[in-house]
Coordinates of C-alpha atoms in Angstrom, one line a residue:
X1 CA 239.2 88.1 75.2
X2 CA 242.3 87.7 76.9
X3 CA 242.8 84.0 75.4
X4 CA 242.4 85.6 72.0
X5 CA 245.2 88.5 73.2
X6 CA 247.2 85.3 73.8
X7 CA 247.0 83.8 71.1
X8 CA 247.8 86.8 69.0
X9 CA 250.9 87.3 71.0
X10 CA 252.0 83.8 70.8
X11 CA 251.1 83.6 66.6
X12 CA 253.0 87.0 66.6
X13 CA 256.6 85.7 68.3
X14 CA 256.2 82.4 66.1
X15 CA 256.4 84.1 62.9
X16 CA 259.1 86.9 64.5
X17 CA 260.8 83.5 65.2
X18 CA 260.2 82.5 61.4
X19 CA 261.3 85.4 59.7
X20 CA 264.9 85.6 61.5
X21 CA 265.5 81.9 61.1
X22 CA 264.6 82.3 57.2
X23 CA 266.8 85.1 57.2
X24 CA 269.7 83.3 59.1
X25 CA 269.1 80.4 56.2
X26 CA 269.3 83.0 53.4
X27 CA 272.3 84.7 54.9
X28 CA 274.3 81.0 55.6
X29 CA 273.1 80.2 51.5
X30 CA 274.8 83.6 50.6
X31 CA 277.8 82.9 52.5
X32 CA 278.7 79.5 51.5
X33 CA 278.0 80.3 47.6
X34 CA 280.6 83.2 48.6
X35 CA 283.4 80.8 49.7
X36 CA 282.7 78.3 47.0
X37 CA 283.5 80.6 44.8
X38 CA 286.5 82.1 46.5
X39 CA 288.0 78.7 46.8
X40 CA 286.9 77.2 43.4
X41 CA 287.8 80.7 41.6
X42 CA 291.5 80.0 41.0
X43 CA 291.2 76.0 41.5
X44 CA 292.1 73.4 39.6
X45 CA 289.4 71.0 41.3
X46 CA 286.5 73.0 39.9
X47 CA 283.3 71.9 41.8
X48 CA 280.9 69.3 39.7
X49 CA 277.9 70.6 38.4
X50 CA 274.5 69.7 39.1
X51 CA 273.2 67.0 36.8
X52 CA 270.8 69.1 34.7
X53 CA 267.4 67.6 34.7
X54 CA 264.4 68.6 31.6
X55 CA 261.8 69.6 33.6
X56 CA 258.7 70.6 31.8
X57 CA 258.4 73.9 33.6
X58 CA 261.7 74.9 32.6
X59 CA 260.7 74.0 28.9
X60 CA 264.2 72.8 28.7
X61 CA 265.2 71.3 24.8
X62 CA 266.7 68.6 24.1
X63 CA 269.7 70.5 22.5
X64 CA 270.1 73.1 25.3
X65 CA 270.3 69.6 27.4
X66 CA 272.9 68.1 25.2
X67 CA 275.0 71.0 25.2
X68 CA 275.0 70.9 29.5
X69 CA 276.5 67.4 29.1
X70 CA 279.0 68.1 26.9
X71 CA 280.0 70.9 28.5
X72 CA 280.3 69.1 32.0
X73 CA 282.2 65.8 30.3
X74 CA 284.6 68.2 28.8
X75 CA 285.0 70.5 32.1
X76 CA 285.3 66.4 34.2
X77 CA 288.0 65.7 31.2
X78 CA 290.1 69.2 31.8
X79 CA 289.7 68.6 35.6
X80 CA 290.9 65.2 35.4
X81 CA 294.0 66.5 33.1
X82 CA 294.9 69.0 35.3
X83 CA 295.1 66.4 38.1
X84 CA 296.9 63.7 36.0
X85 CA 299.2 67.1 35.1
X86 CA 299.7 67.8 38.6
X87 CA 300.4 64.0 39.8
X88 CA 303.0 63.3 37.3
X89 CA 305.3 66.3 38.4
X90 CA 304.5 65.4 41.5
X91 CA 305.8 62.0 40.8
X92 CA 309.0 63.5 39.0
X93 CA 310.0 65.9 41.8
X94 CA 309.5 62.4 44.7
X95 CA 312.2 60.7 42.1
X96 CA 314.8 64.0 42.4
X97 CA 314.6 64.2 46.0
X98 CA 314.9 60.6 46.6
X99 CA 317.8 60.4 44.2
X100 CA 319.7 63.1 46.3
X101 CA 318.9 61.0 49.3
X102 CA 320.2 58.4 48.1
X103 CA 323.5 60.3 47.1
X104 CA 323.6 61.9 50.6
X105 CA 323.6 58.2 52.0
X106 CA 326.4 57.1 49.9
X107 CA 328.4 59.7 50.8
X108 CA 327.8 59.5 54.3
X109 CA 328.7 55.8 54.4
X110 CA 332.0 56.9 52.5
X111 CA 332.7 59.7 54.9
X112 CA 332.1 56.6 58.0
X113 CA 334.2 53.9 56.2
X114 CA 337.2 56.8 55.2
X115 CA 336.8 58.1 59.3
X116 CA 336.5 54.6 60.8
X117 CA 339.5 52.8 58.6
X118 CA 341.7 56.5 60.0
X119 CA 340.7 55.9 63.3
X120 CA 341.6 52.8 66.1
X121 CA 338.9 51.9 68.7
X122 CA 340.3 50.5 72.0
X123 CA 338.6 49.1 74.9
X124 CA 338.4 50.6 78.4
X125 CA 338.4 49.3 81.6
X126 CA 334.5 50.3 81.8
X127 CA 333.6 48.8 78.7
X128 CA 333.0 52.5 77.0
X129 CA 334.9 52.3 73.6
X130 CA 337.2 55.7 72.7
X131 CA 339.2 56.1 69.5
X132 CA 342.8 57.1 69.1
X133 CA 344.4 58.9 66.5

């Protein structure tokens, strides 16, 4: 009898055990579908969709089907838009700030030339170089 109470016990805590790791899996399920679609809500790089398979037990037609793969080719070809969109004025703003660079530059080697060709350098008894005016 007390084998039996055992075993009861021990069937009992394995299914306890069970149920709160099903419910830790359905509660992790429900919060990751939660920040996909806080993060993907407002996104440009909208998350792919499953390929969509014709089952028979969904009694899925051949049409329905056809219109799932349009629809996903046409959200892949706004996605990769948006991205070719984004790169290009990306690309343009690069070309501004490396054109102000490259004025900055110039006119810091002006400003060195105009200082240096104003200014003498002598030699010290140390070796340390100082200008005079």
């Amino acid at each position: 009898m007390s084998n039996i109470r055992y075993a009861v016990l021990i069937i009992g805590a394995l299914s306890l055990l069970l149920g709160l790791s099903l419910g830790q899996i359905y509660f992790q399920h429900q919060r990751i579908e939660q920040l996909e679609f806080n993060r993907f809500r407002s996104s440009v790089n909208v998350p792919q969709a499953a390929p969509h398979t014709c089952h028979p037990r969904n009694r899925c037609t051949h049409d329905l089907s056809r219109f799932f793969d349009g629809h996903r080719e046409s959200m892949e070809r706004a996605r990769v838009e948006a991205f070719r969109k984004r790169q290009r004025e990306m690309t343009i703003q690069v070309d501004e700030v490396e054109k102000r660079l490259q004025k900055a530059i110039r006119r810091y080697n002006k400003e060195v030339e105009l200082w240096e060709s104003n200014h003498t350098w002598k030699s010290t008894k140390n070796g340390l170089y100082r200008f005079e005016d």
